[in-house]
CSV table of N, CA and C in Angstrom, one decimal:
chain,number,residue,atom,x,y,z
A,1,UNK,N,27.7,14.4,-10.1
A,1,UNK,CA,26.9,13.8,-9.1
A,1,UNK,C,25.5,13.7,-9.7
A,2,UNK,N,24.7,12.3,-9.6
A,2,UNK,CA,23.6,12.7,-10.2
A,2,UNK,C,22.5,13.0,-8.9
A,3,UNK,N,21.0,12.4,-10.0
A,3,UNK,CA,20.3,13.0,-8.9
A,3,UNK,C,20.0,12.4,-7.6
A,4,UNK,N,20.2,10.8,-8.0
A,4,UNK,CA,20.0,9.4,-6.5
A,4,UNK,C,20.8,10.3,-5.6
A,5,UNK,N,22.4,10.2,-6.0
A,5,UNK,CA,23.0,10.8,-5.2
A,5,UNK,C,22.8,12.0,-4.5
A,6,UNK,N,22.6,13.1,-4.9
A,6,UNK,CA,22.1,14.0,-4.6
A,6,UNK,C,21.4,14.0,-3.3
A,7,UNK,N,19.8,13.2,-3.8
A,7,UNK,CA,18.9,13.0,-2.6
A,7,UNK,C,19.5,12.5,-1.7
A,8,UNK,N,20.4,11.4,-1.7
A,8,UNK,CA,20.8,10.9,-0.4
A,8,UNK,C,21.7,11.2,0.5
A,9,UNK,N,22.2,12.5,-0.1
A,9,UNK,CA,23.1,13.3,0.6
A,9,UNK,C,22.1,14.5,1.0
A,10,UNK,N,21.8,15.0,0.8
A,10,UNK,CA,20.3,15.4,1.1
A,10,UNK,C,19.8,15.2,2.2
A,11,UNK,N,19.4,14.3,2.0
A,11,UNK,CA,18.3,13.1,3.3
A,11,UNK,C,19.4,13.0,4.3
A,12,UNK,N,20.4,12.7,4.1
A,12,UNK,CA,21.5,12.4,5.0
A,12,UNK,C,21.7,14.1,6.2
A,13,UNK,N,22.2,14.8,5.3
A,13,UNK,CA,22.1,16.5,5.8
A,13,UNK,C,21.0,16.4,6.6
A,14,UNK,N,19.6,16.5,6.4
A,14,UNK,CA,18.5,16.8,7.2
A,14,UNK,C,18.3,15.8,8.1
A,15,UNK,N,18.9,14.8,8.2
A,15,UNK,CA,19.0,14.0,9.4
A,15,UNK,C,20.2,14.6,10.6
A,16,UNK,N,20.9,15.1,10.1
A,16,UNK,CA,22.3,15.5,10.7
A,16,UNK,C,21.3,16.7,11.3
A,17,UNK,N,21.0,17.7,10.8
A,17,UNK,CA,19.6,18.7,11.4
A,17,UNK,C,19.2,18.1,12.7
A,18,UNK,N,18.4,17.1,11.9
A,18,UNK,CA,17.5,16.5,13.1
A,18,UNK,C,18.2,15.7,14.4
A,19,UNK,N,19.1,15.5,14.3
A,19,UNK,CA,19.6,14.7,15.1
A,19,UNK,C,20.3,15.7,16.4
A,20,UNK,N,20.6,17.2,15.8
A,20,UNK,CA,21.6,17.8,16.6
A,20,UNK,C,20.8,19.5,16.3
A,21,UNK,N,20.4,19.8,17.3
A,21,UNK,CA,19.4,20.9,17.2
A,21,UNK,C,20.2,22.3,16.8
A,22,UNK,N,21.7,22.3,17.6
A,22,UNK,CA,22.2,23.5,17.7
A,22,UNK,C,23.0,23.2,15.8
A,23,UNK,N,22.7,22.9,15.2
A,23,UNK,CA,23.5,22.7,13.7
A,23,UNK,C,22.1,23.4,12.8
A,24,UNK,N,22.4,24.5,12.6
A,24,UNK,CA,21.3,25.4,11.9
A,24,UNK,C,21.3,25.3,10.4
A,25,UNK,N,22.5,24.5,9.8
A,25,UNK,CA,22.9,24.4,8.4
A,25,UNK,C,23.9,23.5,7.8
A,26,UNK,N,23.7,22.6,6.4
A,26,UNK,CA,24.9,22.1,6.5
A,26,UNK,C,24.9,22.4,4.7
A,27,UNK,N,26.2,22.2,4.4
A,27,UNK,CA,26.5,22.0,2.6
A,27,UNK,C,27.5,21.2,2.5
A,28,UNK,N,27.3,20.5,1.4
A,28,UNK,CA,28.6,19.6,0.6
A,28,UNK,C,28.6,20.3,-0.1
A,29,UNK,N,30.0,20.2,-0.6
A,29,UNK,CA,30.5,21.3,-1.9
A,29,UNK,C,32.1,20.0,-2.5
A,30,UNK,N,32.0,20.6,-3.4
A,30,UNK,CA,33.1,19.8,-4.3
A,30,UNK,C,34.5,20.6,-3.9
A,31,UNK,N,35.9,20.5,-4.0
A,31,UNK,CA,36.9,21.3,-3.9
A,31,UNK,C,36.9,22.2,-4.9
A,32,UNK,N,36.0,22.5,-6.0
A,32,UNK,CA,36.3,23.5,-6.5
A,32,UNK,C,34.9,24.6,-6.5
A,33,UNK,N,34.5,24.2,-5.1
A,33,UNK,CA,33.6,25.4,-5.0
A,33,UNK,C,32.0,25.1,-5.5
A,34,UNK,N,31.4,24.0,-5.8
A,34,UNK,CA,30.0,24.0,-6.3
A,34,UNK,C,29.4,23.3,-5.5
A,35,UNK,N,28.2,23.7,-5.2
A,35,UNK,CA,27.0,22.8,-4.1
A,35,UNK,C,26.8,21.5,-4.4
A,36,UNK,N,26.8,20.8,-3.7
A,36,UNK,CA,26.3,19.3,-3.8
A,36,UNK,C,25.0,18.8,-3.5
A,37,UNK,N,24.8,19.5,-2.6
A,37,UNK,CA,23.7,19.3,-1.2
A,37,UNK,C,23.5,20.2,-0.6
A,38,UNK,N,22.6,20.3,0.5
A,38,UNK,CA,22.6,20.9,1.5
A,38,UNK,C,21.1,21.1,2.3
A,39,UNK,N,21.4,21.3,3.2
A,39,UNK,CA,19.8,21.5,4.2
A,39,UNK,C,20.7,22.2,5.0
A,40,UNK,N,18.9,22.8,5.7
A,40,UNK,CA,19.0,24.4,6.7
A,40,UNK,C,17.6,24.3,7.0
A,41,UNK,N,17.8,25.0,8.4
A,41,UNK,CA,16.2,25.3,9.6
A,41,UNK,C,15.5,26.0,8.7
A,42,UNK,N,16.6,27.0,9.0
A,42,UNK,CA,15.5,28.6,8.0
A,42,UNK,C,16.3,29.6,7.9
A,43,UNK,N,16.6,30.3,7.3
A,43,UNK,CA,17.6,31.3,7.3
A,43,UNK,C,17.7,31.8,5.5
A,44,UNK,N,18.8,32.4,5.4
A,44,UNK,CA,18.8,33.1,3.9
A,44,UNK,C,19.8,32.3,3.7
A,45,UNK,N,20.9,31.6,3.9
A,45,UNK,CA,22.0,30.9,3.9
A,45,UNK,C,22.1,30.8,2.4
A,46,UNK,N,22.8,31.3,1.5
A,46,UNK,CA,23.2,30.7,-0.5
A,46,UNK,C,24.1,29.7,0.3
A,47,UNK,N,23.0,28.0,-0.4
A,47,UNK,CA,24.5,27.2,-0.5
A,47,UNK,C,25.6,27.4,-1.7
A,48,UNK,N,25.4,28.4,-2.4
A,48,UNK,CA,26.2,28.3,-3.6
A,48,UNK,C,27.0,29.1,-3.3
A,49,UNK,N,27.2,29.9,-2.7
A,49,UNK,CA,28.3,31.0,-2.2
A,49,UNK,C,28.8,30.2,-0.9
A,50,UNK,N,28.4,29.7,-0.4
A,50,UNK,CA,28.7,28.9,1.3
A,50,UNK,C,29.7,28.0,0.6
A,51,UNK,N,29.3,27.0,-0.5
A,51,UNK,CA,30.2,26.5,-1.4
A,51,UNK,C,31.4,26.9,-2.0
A,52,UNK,N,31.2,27.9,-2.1
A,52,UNK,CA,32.3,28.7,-3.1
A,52,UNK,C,33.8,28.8,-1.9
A,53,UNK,N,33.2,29.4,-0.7
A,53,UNK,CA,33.5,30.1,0.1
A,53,UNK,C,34.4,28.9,1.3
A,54,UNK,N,33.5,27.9,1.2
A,54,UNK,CA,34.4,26.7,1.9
A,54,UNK,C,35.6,26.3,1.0
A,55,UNK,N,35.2,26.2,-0.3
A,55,UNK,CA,36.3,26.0,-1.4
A,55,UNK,C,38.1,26.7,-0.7
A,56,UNK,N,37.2,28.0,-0.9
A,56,UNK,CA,38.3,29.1,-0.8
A,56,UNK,C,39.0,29.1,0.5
A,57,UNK,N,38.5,28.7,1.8
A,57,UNK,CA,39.1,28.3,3.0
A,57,UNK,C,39.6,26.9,2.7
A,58,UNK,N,39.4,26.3,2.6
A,58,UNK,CA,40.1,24.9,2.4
A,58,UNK,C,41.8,24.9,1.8
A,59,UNK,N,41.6,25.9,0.4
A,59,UNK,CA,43.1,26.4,-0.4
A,59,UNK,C,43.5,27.1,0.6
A,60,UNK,N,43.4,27.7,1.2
A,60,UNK,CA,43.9,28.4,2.0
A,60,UNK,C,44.7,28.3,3.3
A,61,UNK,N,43.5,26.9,3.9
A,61,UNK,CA,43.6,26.3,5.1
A,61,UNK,C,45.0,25.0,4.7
A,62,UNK,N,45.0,24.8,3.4
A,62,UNK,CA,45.8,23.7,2.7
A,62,UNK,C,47.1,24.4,2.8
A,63,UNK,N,47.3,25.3,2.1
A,63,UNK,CA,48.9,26.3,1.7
A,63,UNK,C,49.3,27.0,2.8
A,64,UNK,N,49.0,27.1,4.1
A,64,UNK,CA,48.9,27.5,5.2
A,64,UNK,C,49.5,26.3,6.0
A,65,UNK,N,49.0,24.9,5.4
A,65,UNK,CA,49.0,23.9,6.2
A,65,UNK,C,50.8,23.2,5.7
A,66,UNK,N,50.6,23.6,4.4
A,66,UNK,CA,52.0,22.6,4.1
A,66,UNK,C,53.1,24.4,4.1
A,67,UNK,N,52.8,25.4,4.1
A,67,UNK,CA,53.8,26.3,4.6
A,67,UNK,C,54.3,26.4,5.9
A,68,UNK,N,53.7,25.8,6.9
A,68,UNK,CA,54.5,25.9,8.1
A,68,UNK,C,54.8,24.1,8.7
A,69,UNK,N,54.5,23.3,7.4
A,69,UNK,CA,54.6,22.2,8.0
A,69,UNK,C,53.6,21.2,9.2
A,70,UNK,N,52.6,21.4,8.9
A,70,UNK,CA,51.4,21.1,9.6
A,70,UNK,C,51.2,19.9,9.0
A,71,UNK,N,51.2,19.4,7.8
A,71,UNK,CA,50.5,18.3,6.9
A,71,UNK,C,49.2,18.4,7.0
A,72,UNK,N,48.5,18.0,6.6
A,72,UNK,CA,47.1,18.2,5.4
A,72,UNK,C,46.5,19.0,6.4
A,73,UNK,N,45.0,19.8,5.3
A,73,UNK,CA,44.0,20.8,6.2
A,73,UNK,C,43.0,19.9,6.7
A,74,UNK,N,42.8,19.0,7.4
A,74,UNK,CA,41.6,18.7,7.3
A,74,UNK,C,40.2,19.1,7.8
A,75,UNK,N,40.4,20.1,8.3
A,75,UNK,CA,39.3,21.2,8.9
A,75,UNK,C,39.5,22.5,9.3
A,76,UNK,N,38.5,23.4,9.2
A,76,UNK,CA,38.9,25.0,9.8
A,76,UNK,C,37.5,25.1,10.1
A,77,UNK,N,37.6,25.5,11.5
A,77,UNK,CA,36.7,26.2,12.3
A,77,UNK,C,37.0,27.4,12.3
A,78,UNK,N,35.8,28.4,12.3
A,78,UNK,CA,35.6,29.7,12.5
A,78,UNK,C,34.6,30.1,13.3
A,79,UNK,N,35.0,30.9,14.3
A,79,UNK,CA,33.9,31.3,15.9
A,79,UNK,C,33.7,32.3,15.3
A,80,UNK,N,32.8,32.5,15.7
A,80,UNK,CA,32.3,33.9,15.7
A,80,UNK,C,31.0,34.4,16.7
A,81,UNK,N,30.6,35.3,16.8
A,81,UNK,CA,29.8,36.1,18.0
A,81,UNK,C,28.7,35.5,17.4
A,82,UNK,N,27.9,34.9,16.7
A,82,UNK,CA,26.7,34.5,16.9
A,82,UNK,C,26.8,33.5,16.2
A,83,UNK,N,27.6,32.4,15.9
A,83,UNK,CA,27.9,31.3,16.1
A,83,UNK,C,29.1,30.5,15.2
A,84,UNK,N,29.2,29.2,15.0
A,84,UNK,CA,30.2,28.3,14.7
A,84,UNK,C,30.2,28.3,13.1
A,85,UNK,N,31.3,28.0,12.0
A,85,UNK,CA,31.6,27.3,10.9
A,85,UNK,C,32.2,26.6,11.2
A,86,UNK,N,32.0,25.1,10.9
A,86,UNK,CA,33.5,24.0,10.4
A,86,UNK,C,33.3,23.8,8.8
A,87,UNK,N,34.5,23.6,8.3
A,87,UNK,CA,34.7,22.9,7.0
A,87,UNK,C,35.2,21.8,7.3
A,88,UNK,N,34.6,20.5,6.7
A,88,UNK,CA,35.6,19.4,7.2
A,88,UNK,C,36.4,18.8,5.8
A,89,UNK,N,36.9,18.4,5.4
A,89,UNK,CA,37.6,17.7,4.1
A,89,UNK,C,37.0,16.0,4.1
A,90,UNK,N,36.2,15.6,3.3
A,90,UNK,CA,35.3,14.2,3.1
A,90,UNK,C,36.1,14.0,2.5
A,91,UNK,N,37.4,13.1,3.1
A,91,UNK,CA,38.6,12.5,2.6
A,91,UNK,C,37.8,10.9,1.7
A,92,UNK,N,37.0,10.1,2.5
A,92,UNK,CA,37.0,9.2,2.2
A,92,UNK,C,36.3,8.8,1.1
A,93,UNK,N,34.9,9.4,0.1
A,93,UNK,CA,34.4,9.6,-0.6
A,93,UNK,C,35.3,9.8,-2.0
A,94,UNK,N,34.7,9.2,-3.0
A,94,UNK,CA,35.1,8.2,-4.1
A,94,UNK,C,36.1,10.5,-5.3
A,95,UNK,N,35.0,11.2,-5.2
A,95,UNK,CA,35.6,12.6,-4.9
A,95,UNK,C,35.8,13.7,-4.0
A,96,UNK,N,36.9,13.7,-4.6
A,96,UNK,CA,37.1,15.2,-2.9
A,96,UNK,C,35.8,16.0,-2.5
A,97,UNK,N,35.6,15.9,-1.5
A,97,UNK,CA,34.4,17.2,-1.1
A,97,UNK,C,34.2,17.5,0.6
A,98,UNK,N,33.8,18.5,0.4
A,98,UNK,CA,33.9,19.1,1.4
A,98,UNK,C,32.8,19.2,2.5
A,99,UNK,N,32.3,19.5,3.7
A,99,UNK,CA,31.4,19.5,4.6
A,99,UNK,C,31.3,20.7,5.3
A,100,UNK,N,30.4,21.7,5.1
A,100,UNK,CA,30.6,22.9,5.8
A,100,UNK,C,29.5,23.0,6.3
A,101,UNK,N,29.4,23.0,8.2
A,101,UNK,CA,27.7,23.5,9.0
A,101,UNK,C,28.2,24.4,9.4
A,102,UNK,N,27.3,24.7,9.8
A,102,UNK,CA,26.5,26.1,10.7
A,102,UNK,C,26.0,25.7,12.2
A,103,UNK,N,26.7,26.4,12.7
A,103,UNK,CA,26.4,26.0,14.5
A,103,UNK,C,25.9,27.2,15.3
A,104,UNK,N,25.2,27.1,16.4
A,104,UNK,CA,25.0,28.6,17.4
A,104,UNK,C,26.1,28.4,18.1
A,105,UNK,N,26.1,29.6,19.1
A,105,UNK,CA,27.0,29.6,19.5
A,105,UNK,C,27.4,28.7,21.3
A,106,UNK,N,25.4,27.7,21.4
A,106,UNK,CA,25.9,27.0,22.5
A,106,UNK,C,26.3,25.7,22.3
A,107,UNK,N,26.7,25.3,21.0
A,107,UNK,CA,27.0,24.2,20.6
A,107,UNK,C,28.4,23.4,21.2
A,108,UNK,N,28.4,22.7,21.4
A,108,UNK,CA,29.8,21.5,22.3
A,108,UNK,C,30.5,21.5,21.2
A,109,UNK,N,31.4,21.8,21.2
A,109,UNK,CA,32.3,21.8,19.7
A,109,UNK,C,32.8,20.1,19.6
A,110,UNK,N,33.3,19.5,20.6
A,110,UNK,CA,33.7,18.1,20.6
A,110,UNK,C,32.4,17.4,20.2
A,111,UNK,N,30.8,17.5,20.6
A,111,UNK,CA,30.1,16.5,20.0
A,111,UNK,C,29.5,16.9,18.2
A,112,UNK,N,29.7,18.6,17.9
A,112,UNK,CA,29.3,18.5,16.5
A,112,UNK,C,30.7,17.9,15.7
A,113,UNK,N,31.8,17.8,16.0
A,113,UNK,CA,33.5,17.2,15.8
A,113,UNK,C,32.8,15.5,15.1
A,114,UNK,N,31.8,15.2,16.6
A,114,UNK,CA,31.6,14.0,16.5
A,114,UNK,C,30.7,13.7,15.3
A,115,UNK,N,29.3,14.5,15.4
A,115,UNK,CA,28.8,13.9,14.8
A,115,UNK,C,29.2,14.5,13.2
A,116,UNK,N,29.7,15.7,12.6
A,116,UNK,CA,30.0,15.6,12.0
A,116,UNK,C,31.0,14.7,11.0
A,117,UNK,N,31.9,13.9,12.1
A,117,UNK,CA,32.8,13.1,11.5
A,117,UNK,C,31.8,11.8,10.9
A,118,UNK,N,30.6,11.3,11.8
A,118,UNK,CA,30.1,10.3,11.2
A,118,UNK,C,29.4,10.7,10.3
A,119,UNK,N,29.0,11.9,10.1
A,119,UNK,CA,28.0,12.6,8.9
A,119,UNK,C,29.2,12.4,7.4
A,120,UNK,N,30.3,12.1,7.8
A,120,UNK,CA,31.1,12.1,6.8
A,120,UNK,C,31.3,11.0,6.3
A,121,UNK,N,31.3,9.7,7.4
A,121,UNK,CA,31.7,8.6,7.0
A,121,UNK,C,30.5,8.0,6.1
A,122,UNK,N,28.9,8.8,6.7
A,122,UNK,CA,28.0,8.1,6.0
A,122,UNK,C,28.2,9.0,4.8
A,123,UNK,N,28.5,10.1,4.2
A,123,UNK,CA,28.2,10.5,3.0
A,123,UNK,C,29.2,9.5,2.1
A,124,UNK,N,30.2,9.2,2.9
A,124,UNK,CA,31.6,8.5,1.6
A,124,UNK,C,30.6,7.1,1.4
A,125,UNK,N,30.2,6.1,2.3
A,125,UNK,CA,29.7,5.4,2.3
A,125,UNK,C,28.4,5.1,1.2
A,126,UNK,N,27.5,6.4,1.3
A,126,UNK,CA,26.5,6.5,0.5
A,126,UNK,C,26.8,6.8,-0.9
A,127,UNK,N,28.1,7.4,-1.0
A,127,UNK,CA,28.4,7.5,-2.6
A,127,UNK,C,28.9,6.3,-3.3
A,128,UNK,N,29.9,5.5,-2.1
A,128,UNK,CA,30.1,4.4,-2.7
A,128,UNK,C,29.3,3.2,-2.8
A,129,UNK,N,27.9,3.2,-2.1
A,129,UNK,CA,27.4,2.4,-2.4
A,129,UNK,C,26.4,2.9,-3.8
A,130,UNK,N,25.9,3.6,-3.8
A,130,UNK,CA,25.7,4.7,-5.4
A,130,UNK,C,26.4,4.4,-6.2
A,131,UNK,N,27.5,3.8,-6.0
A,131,UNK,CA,28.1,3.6,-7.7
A,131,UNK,C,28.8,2.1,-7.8
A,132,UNK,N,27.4,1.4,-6.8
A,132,UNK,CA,28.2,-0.3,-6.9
A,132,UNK,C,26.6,-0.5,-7.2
């Protein structure tokens, strides 16, 4: 990934921030675990371990997914007492990558669903126009 790209996944993230107040964090990471991007409010958040770490749910959420016959992973949510993870799988995007935010815990799970699905459509979008 160079650096155009980079920013505009970037700029993209901190829009996704701004647009949805309860989304305290977000990172793109590749399937094998390395940061792409990312923006955050404020917090101590390593996107490079957040990276690593979506990686490692994803394999997991994947071999889980074709062991009991589910077909593909394309997301794992995790609740927790002081707030939300999604990983989502950026199927559309020219390389596999992944989408992992950070939610509180008063967040609508169906509208961050939402807007992260279009946070997705614009990252594949943005890559592919990056490399036309």
């Amino acid at each position: 990934m160079n650096k155009v790209e980079t920013a505009l996944l970037t700029r993209r993230l901190q829009d996704l921030l701004a647009e949805h107040e309860s989304i305290l964090a977000a990172v793109v990471a590749t399937h094998d675990g390395f940061e792409v991007a990312y923006a955050q409010r404020q917090g101590a958040l390593s996107p490079a371990r957040v990276a690593a770490m979506a990686s490692s749910l994803q394999a997991l959420g994947s071999s889980m997914a074709a062991e009991t016959s589910s077909g593909a992973c394309t997301d794992i949510i995790i609740n927790g007492t002081l707030g939300r993870l999604l990983v989502r799988d950026i199927t559309d995007a020219q390389m596999p990558l992944l989408l992992c935010v950070q939610t509180t815990t008063e967040t609508v799970l169906g509208s961050i669903l939402f807007a992260v699905r279009e946070c997705m459509a614009d990252v594949a979008d943005l890559l592919e126009r990056a490399h036309h």
